[in-house]
Amino acid sequence: MSVSIKPLEDRIVVQAVEAEQTTASGLVIPDTAKEKPQEGEVLAVGPGRWNEDGDERVPMDVKVGDRVIYSKYGGTEIKHSGQEYLILSARDVLAIVG
């Protein structure tokens, strides 16, 4: 999936993966009781932040297509072209899901 949002520096654009709608026993979970998702797919990656000397970019640890786990309250939620996205700093990414 391609997105027309281009993040700056060490930021990434993520689309959250929807949480399970039912429990293991088959009970439906209402929207008000669902936890905020912490997993998503990386749709766009910025070029990376500048190092302390300002002469070289620090490479990013994630790439487009990676599935990541991020901080529960990290990032900024946005709506663009009817879709919901999350713009995160690379520091808010906790892990890449293999």
Short mmCIF file of N, CA, C and O in Angstrom, two decimals:
data_model
loop_
_atom_site.label_atom_id
_atom_site.label_comp_id
_atom_site.label_asym_id
_atom_site.label_seq_id
_atom_site.Cartn_x
_atom_site.Cartn_y
_atom_site.Cartn_z
N MET A 1 0.85 -1.18 0.00
CA MET A 1 0.00 0.00 0.00
C MET A 1 0.88 1.24 0.00
O MET A 1 1.84 1.33 0.74
N SER A 2 0.56 2.19 -0.82
CA SER A 2 1.32 3.42 -0.91
C SER A 2 0.51 4.55 -0.28
O SER A 2 -0.70 4.60 -0.39
N VAL A 3 1.20 5.45 0.36
CA VAL A 3 0.52 6.58 1.00
C VAL A 3 1.23 7.86 0.54
O VAL A 3 2.43 7.87 0.32
N SER A 4 0.45 8.93 0.39
CA SER A 4 1.01 10.18 -0.13
C SER A 4 1.54 11.09 0.98
O SER A 4 1.77 12.26 0.75
N ILE A 5 1.77 10.54 2.15
CA ILE A 5 2.32 11.31 3.26
C ILE A 5 3.82 11.00 3.33
O ILE A 5 4.21 9.83 3.36
N LYS A 6 4.64 12.04 3.32
CA LYS A 6 6.10 11.84 3.39
C LYS A 6 6.60 12.36 4.73
O LYS A 6 6.67 13.56 4.95
N PRO A 7 6.95 11.44 5.65
CA PRO A 7 7.42 11.87 6.96
C PRO A 7 8.81 12.51 6.88
O PRO A 7 9.59 12.20 5.98
N LEU A 8 9.09 13.40 7.81
CA LEU A 8 10.37 14.09 7.87
C LEU A 8 11.27 13.46 8.93
O LEU A 8 10.79 12.83 9.87
N GLU A 9 12.56 13.64 8.77
CA GLU A 9 13.59 13.19 9.69
C GLU A 9 13.38 11.73 10.13
O GLU A 9 13.29 10.86 9.28
N ASP A 10 13.30 11.48 11.44
CA ASP A 10 13.22 10.09 11.92
C ASP A 10 11.78 9.68 12.25
O ASP A 10 11.53 8.90 13.16
N ARG A 11 10.84 10.15 11.45
CA ARG A 11 9.44 9.80 11.68
C ARG A 11 8.99 8.75 10.67
O ARG A 11 9.52 8.65 9.58
N ILE A 12 7.96 7.99 11.08
CA ILE A 12 7.41 6.97 10.20
C ILE A 12 5.89 7.07 10.22
O ILE A 12 5.30 7.57 11.18
N VAL A 13 5.25 6.62 9.14
CA VAL A 13 3.80 6.57 9.06
C VAL A 13 3.39 5.10 9.20
O VAL A 13 3.90 4.24 8.47
N VAL A 14 2.49 4.84 10.13
CA VAL A 14 2.05 3.48 10.44
C VAL A 14 0.53 3.41 10.32
O VAL A 14 -0.16 4.36 10.69
N GLN A 15 0.05 2.30 9.80
CA GLN A 15 -1.39 2.04 9.84
C GLN A 15 -1.61 0.93 10.85
O GLN A 15 -1.03 -0.16 10.74
N ALA A 16 -2.41 1.23 11.88
CA ALA A 16 -2.63 0.28 12.97
C ALA A 16 -3.34 -0.97 12.47
O ALA A 16 -4.19 -0.90 11.58
N VAL A 17 -2.96 -2.10 13.06
CA VAL A 17 -3.62 -3.37 12.77
C VAL A 17 -4.77 -3.49 13.77
O VAL A 17 -4.58 -3.28 14.97
N GLU A 18 -5.95 -3.80 13.25
CA GLU A 18 -7.12 -3.92 14.12
C GLU A 18 -6.97 -5.06 15.12
O GLU A 18 -6.49 -6.13 14.78
N ALA A 19 -7.39 -4.82 16.34
CA ALA A 19 -7.35 -5.85 17.38
C ALA A 19 -8.45 -6.87 17.14
O ALA A 19 -9.39 -6.63 16.39
N GLU A 20 -8.34 -8.00 17.82
CA GLU A 20 -9.35 -9.06 17.71
C GLU A 20 -10.72 -8.50 18.10
O GLU A 20 -10.84 -7.75 19.05
N GLN A 21 -11.74 -8.89 17.37
CA GLN A 21 -13.10 -8.43 17.64
C GLN A 21 -13.84 -9.33 18.63
O GLN A 21 -14.84 -8.94 19.19
N THR A 22 -13.35 -10.56 18.82
CA THR A 22 -13.99 -11.50 19.74
C THR A 22 -12.94 -12.11 20.66
O THR A 22 -11.77 -12.17 20.33
N THR A 23 -13.40 -12.61 21.79
CA THR A 23 -12.51 -13.30 22.72
C THR A 23 -12.33 -14.74 22.25
O THR A 23 -13.01 -15.20 21.34
N ALA A 24 -11.44 -15.47 22.91
CA ALA A 24 -11.20 -16.87 22.57
C ALA A 24 -12.46 -17.71 22.74
O ALA A 24 -12.67 -18.70 22.03
N SER A 25 -13.33 -17.32 23.66
CA SER A 25 -14.56 -18.08 23.89
C SER A 25 -15.70 -17.63 22.97
O SER A 25 -16.80 -18.16 23.05
N GLY A 26 -15.44 -16.63 22.10
CA GLY A 26 -16.45 -16.23 21.13
C GLY A 26 -17.26 -15.00 21.50
O GLY A 26 -18.17 -14.62 20.77
N LEU A 27 -16.95 -14.36 22.63
CA LEU A 27 -17.69 -13.16 23.02
C LEU A 27 -17.21 -11.97 22.18
O LEU A 27 -16.02 -11.79 21.97
N VAL A 28 -18.16 -11.17 21.73
CA VAL A 28 -17.82 -9.98 20.92
C VAL A 28 -17.41 -8.85 21.86
O VAL A 28 -18.08 -8.58 22.85
N ILE A 29 -16.31 -8.20 21.53
CA ILE A 29 -15.80 -7.10 22.36
C ILE A 29 -16.34 -5.78 21.79
O ILE A 29 -16.09 -5.46 20.64
N PRO A 30 -17.07 -4.99 22.60
CA PRO A 30 -17.58 -3.71 22.11
C PRO A 30 -16.44 -2.71 21.91
O PRO A 30 -15.37 -2.82 22.53
N ASP A 31 -16.64 -1.73 21.05
CA ASP A 31 -15.62 -0.72 20.76
C ASP A 31 -15.13 -0.01 22.01
O ASP A 31 -13.95 0.33 22.10
N THR A 32 -16.00 0.21 22.97
CA THR A 32 -15.61 0.95 24.18
C THR A 32 -14.66 0.15 25.06
O THR A 32 -13.95 0.73 25.87
N ALA A 33 -14.63 -1.17 24.92
CA ALA A 33 -13.77 -2.01 25.76
C ALA A 33 -12.48 -2.44 25.06
O ALA A 33 -11.62 -3.04 25.68
N LYS A 34 -12.35 -2.10 23.79
CA LYS A 34 -11.15 -2.50 23.04
C LYS A 34 -9.95 -1.69 23.48
O LYS A 34 -10.06 -0.50 23.75
N GLU A 35 -8.81 -2.35 23.52
CA GLU A 35 -7.57 -1.64 23.83
C GLU A 35 -7.07 -0.94 22.57
O GLU A 35 -7.31 -1.39 21.46
N LYS A 36 -6.37 0.15 22.77
CA LYS A 36 -5.77 0.88 21.67
C LYS A 36 -4.71 -0.03 21.03
O LYS A 36 -3.88 -0.61 21.74
N PRO A 37 -4.73 -0.19 19.70
CA PRO A 37 -3.74 -1.08 19.08
C PRO A 37 -2.32 -0.56 19.27
O PRO A 37 -2.09 0.64 19.34
N GLN A 38 -1.39 -1.49 19.38
CA GLN A 38 0.02 -1.14 19.53
C GLN A 38 0.85 -1.77 18.43
O GLN A 38 2.06 -1.78 18.51
N GLU A 39 0.19 -2.31 17.42
CA GLU A 39 0.89 -2.97 16.34
C GLU A 39 0.39 -2.41 15.02
O GLU A 39 -0.79 -2.12 14.87
N GLY A 40 1.29 -2.24 14.07
CA GLY A 40 0.88 -1.70 12.79
C GLY A 40 1.90 -1.97 11.70
O GLY A 40 3.00 -2.48 11.97
N GLU A 41 1.51 -1.61 10.47
CA GLU A 41 2.38 -1.79 9.32
C GLU A 41 2.97 -0.44 8.92
O GLU A 41 2.25 0.55 8.83
N VAL A 42 4.27 -0.42 8.67
CA VAL A 42 4.96 0.81 8.26
C VAL A 42 4.64 1.09 6.80
O VAL A 42 4.87 0.25 5.93
N LEU A 43 4.08 2.28 6.53
CA LEU A 43 3.71 2.67 5.17
C LEU A 43 4.68 3.65 4.54
O LEU A 43 4.80 3.73 3.33
N ALA A 44 5.37 4.44 5.36
CA ALA A 44 6.34 5.42 4.86
C ALA A 44 7.38 5.68 5.94
O ALA A 44 7.07 5.64 7.13
N VAL A 45 8.61 5.95 5.51
CA VAL A 45 9.72 6.18 6.43
C VAL A 45 10.46 7.45 6.00
O VAL A 45 10.73 7.65 4.82
N GLY A 46 10.77 8.29 6.98
CA GLY A 46 11.55 9.49 6.70
C GLY A 46 13.00 9.15 6.41
O GLY A 46 13.43 8.00 6.59
N PRO A 47 13.79 10.13 5.99
CA PRO A 47 15.19 9.88 5.62
C PRO A 47 16.11 9.64 6.82
O PRO A 47 17.24 9.22 6.65
N GLY A 48 15.65 9.90 8.03
CA GLY A 48 16.49 9.75 9.23
C GLY A 48 16.93 11.10 9.74
O GLY A 48 16.97 12.08 9.01
N ARG A 49 17.25 11.15 11.02
CA ARG A 49 17.68 12.42 11.62
C ARG A 49 19.16 12.64 11.32
O ARG A 49 19.88 11.72 10.97
N TRP A 50 19.60 13.89 11.49
CA TRP A 50 21.01 14.22 11.30
C TRP A 50 21.79 13.84 12.55
O TRP A 50 21.27 13.92 13.67
N ASN A 51 23.05 13.45 12.38
CA ASN A 51 23.89 13.15 13.55
C ASN A 51 24.22 14.45 14.29
O ASN A 51 23.85 15.53 13.85
N GLU A 52 24.93 14.33 15.40
CA GLU A 52 25.23 15.51 16.22
C GLU A 52 26.07 16.56 15.51
O GLU A 52 25.96 17.74 15.78
N ASP A 53 26.90 16.12 14.57
CA ASP A 53 27.73 17.07 13.81
C ASP A 53 26.94 17.73 12.69
O ASP A 53 27.37 18.73 12.13
N GLY A 54 25.79 17.16 12.33
CA GLY A 54 24.95 17.73 11.28
C GLY A 54 25.46 17.47 9.88
O GLY A 54 25.02 18.13 8.93
N ASP A 55 26.35 16.50 9.71
CA ASP A 55 26.90 16.26 8.38
C ASP A 55 26.51 14.91 7.78
O ASP A 55 26.87 14.60 6.65
N GLU A 56 25.77 14.10 8.53
CA GLU A 56 25.41 12.77 8.05
C GLU A 56 24.10 12.32 8.67
O GLU A 56 23.82 12.62 9.82
N ARG A 57 23.29 11.61 7.87
CA ARG A 57 22.01 11.10 8.39
C ARG A 57 22.23 9.77 9.12
O ARG A 57 23.00 8.94 8.68
N VAL A 58 21.52 9.59 10.22
CA VAL A 58 21.54 8.33 10.95
C VAL A 58 20.53 7.41 10.28
O VAL A 58 19.36 7.79 10.13
N PRO A 59 20.95 6.22 9.83
CA PRO A 59 20.01 5.34 9.12
C PRO A 59 18.86 4.87 10.01
O PRO A 59 19.01 4.72 11.23
N MET A 60 17.72 4.62 9.39
CA MET A 60 16.52 4.16 10.11
C MET A 60 16.59 2.65 10.33
O MET A 60 17.14 1.93 9.49
N ASP A 61 16.01 2.19 11.43
CA ASP A 61 15.99 0.76 11.74
C ASP A 61 14.83 0.03 11.07
O ASP A 61 14.83 -1.19 10.99
N VAL A 62 13.80 0.78 10.65
CA VAL A 62 12.63 0.16 10.04
C VAL A 62 12.54 0.55 8.57
O VAL A 62 13.13 1.54 8.15
N LYS A 63 11.78 -0.25 7.81
CA LYS A 63 11.57 0.05 6.40
C LYS A 63 10.10 -0.16 6.07
O LYS A 63 9.35 -0.78 6.84
N VAL A 64 9.68 0.35 4.93
CA VAL A 64 8.29 0.20 4.48
C VAL A 64 7.96 -1.29 4.39
O VAL A 64 8.75 -2.08 3.88
N GLY A 65 6.80 -1.65 4.93
CA GLY A 65 6.36 -3.05 4.91
C GLY A 65 6.60 -3.78 6.22
O GLY A 65 6.02 -4.83 6.45
N ASP A 66 7.48 -3.24 7.08
CA ASP A 66 7.72 -3.87 8.38
C ASP A 66 6.47 -3.80 9.24
O ASP A 66 5.71 -2.83 9.17
N ARG A 67 6.27 -4.82 10.04
CA ARG A 67 5.20 -4.82 11.04
C ARG A 67 5.87 -4.51 12.37
O ARG A 67 6.81 -5.20 12.75
N VAL A 68 5.40 -3.47 13.05
CA VAL A 68 6.09 -3.00 14.26
C VAL A 68 5.15 -2.94 15.46
O VAL A 68 3.93 -2.86 15.31
N ILE A 69 5.76 -3.00 16.64
CA ILE A 69 5.05 -2.76 17.90
C ILE A 69 5.56 -1.42 18.40
O ILE A 69 6.78 -1.17 18.41
N TYR A 70 4.65 -0.53 18.79
CA TYR A 70 5.03 0.82 19.20
C TYR A 70 4.44 1.17 20.55
O TYR A 70 3.54 0.48 21.05
N SER A 71 4.94 2.24 21.14
CA SER A 71 4.47 2.69 22.45
C SER A 71 2.98 2.95 22.43
O SER A 71 2.44 3.47 21.45
N LYS A 72 2.34 2.60 23.52
CA LYS A 72 0.88 2.69 23.59
C LYS A 72 0.35 4.10 23.32
O LYS A 72 -0.64 4.28 22.65
N TYR A 73 1.01 5.11 23.86
CA TYR A 73 0.52 6.48 23.68
C TYR A 73 1.46 7.33 22.84
O TYR A 73 1.42 8.54 22.89
N GLY A 74 2.30 6.69 22.05
CA GLY A 74 3.24 7.41 21.22
C GLY A 74 2.60 7.89 19.93
O GLY A 74 1.58 7.37 19.48
N GLY A 75 3.18 8.89 19.32
CA GLY A 75 2.76 9.34 18.00
C GLY A 75 1.57 10.26 17.97
O GLY A 75 1.00 10.62 18.99
N THR A 76 1.22 10.64 16.75
CA THR A 76 0.09 11.53 16.49
C THR A 76 -0.85 10.86 15.51
O THR A 76 -0.43 10.44 14.43
N GLU A 77 -2.12 10.74 15.89
CA GLU A 77 -3.11 10.14 15.01
C GLU A 77 -3.59 11.19 14.01
O GLU A 77 -3.88 12.32 14.40
N ILE A 78 -3.67 10.80 12.74
CA ILE A 78 -4.17 11.71 11.71
C ILE A 78 -5.14 10.96 10.80
O ILE A 78 -5.13 9.73 10.74
N LYS A 79 -5.98 11.73 10.11
CA LYS A 79 -6.86 11.18 9.09
C LYS A 79 -6.47 11.83 7.77
O LYS A 79 -6.32 13.04 7.69
N HIS A 80 -6.26 11.01 6.74
CA HIS A 80 -5.87 11.51 5.42
C HIS A 80 -6.58 10.67 4.37
O HIS A 80 -6.48 9.45 4.38
N SER A 81 -7.31 11.33 3.49
CA SER A 81 -8.06 10.65 2.43
C SER A 81 -8.96 9.54 2.97
O SER A 81 -9.05 8.46 2.40
N GLY A 82 -9.58 9.80 4.11
CA GLY A 82 -10.53 8.85 4.68
C GLY A 82 -9.90 7.70 5.44
O GLY A 82 -10.61 6.85 5.96
N GLN A 83 -8.59 7.65 5.53
CA GLN A 83 -7.89 6.59 6.26
C GLN A 83 -7.26 7.17 7.53
O GLN A 83 -6.88 8.33 7.56
N GLU A 84 -7.13 6.32 8.55
CA GLU A 84 -6.49 6.74 9.79
C GLU A 84 -5.07 6.23 9.82
O GLU A 84 -4.81 5.06 9.52
N TYR A 85 -4.13 7.11 10.18
CA TYR A 85 -2.72 6.78 10.25
C TYR A 85 -2.15 7.27 11.56
O TYR A 85 -2.76 8.09 12.25
N LEU A 86 -0.97 6.82 11.87
CA LEU A 86 -0.25 7.25 13.05
C LEU A 86 1.14 7.68 12.60
O LEU A 86 1.81 6.94 11.88
N ILE A 87 1.55 8.88 12.97
CA ILE A 87 2.91 9.34 12.67
C ILE A 87 3.71 9.22 13.96
O ILE A 87 3.37 9.83 14.97
N LEU A 88 4.75 8.38 13.92
CA LEU A 88 5.56 8.08 15.09
C LEU A 88 6.99 8.53 14.89
O LEU A 88 7.49 8.53 13.76
N SER A 89 7.65 8.85 15.96
CA SER A 89 9.09 9.03 15.93
C SER A 89 9.69 7.62 15.95
O SER A 89 9.10 6.69 16.52
N ALA A 90 10.83 7.44 15.33
CA ALA A 90 11.48 6.12 15.35
C ALA A 90 11.72 5.64 16.78
O ALA A 90 11.75 4.44 17.04
N ARG A 91 11.86 6.56 17.71
CA ARG A 91 12.08 6.20 19.11
C ARG A 91 10.85 5.56 19.76
O ARG A 91 10.97 4.91 20.80
N ASP A 92 9.66 5.79 19.17
CA ASP A 92 8.44 5.19 19.71
C ASP A 92 8.26 3.74 19.28
O ASP A 92 7.40 3.04 19.80
N VAL A 93 9.05 3.28 18.31
CA VAL A 93 8.96 1.89 17.85
C VAL A 93 9.75 1.04 18.83
O VAL A 93 10.93 1.27 19.07
N LEU A 94 9.08 0.02 19.37
CA LEU A 94 9.70 -0.84 20.37
C LEU A 94 10.32 -2.09 19.75
O LEU A 94 11.35 -2.58 20.24
N ALA A 95 9.70 -2.62 18.68
CA ALA A 95 10.19 -3.86 18.09
C ALA A 95 9.61 -4.04 16.69
O ALA A 95 8.57 -3.49 16.36
N ILE A 96 10.31 -4.85 15.89
CA ILE A 96 9.83 -5.27 14.60
C ILE A 96 9.34 -6.71 14.76
O ILE A 96 10.06 -7.55 15.31
N VAL A 97 8.12 -6.99 14.30
CA VAL A 97 7.55 -8.33 14.41
C VAL A 97 8.04 -9.15 13.23
O VAL A 97 7.88 -8.74 12.07
N GLY A 98 8.67 -10.29 13.53
CA GLY A 98 9.25 -11.14 12.48
C GLY A 98 8.22 -11.85 11.73
O GLY A 98 8.08 -12.13 10.65
#
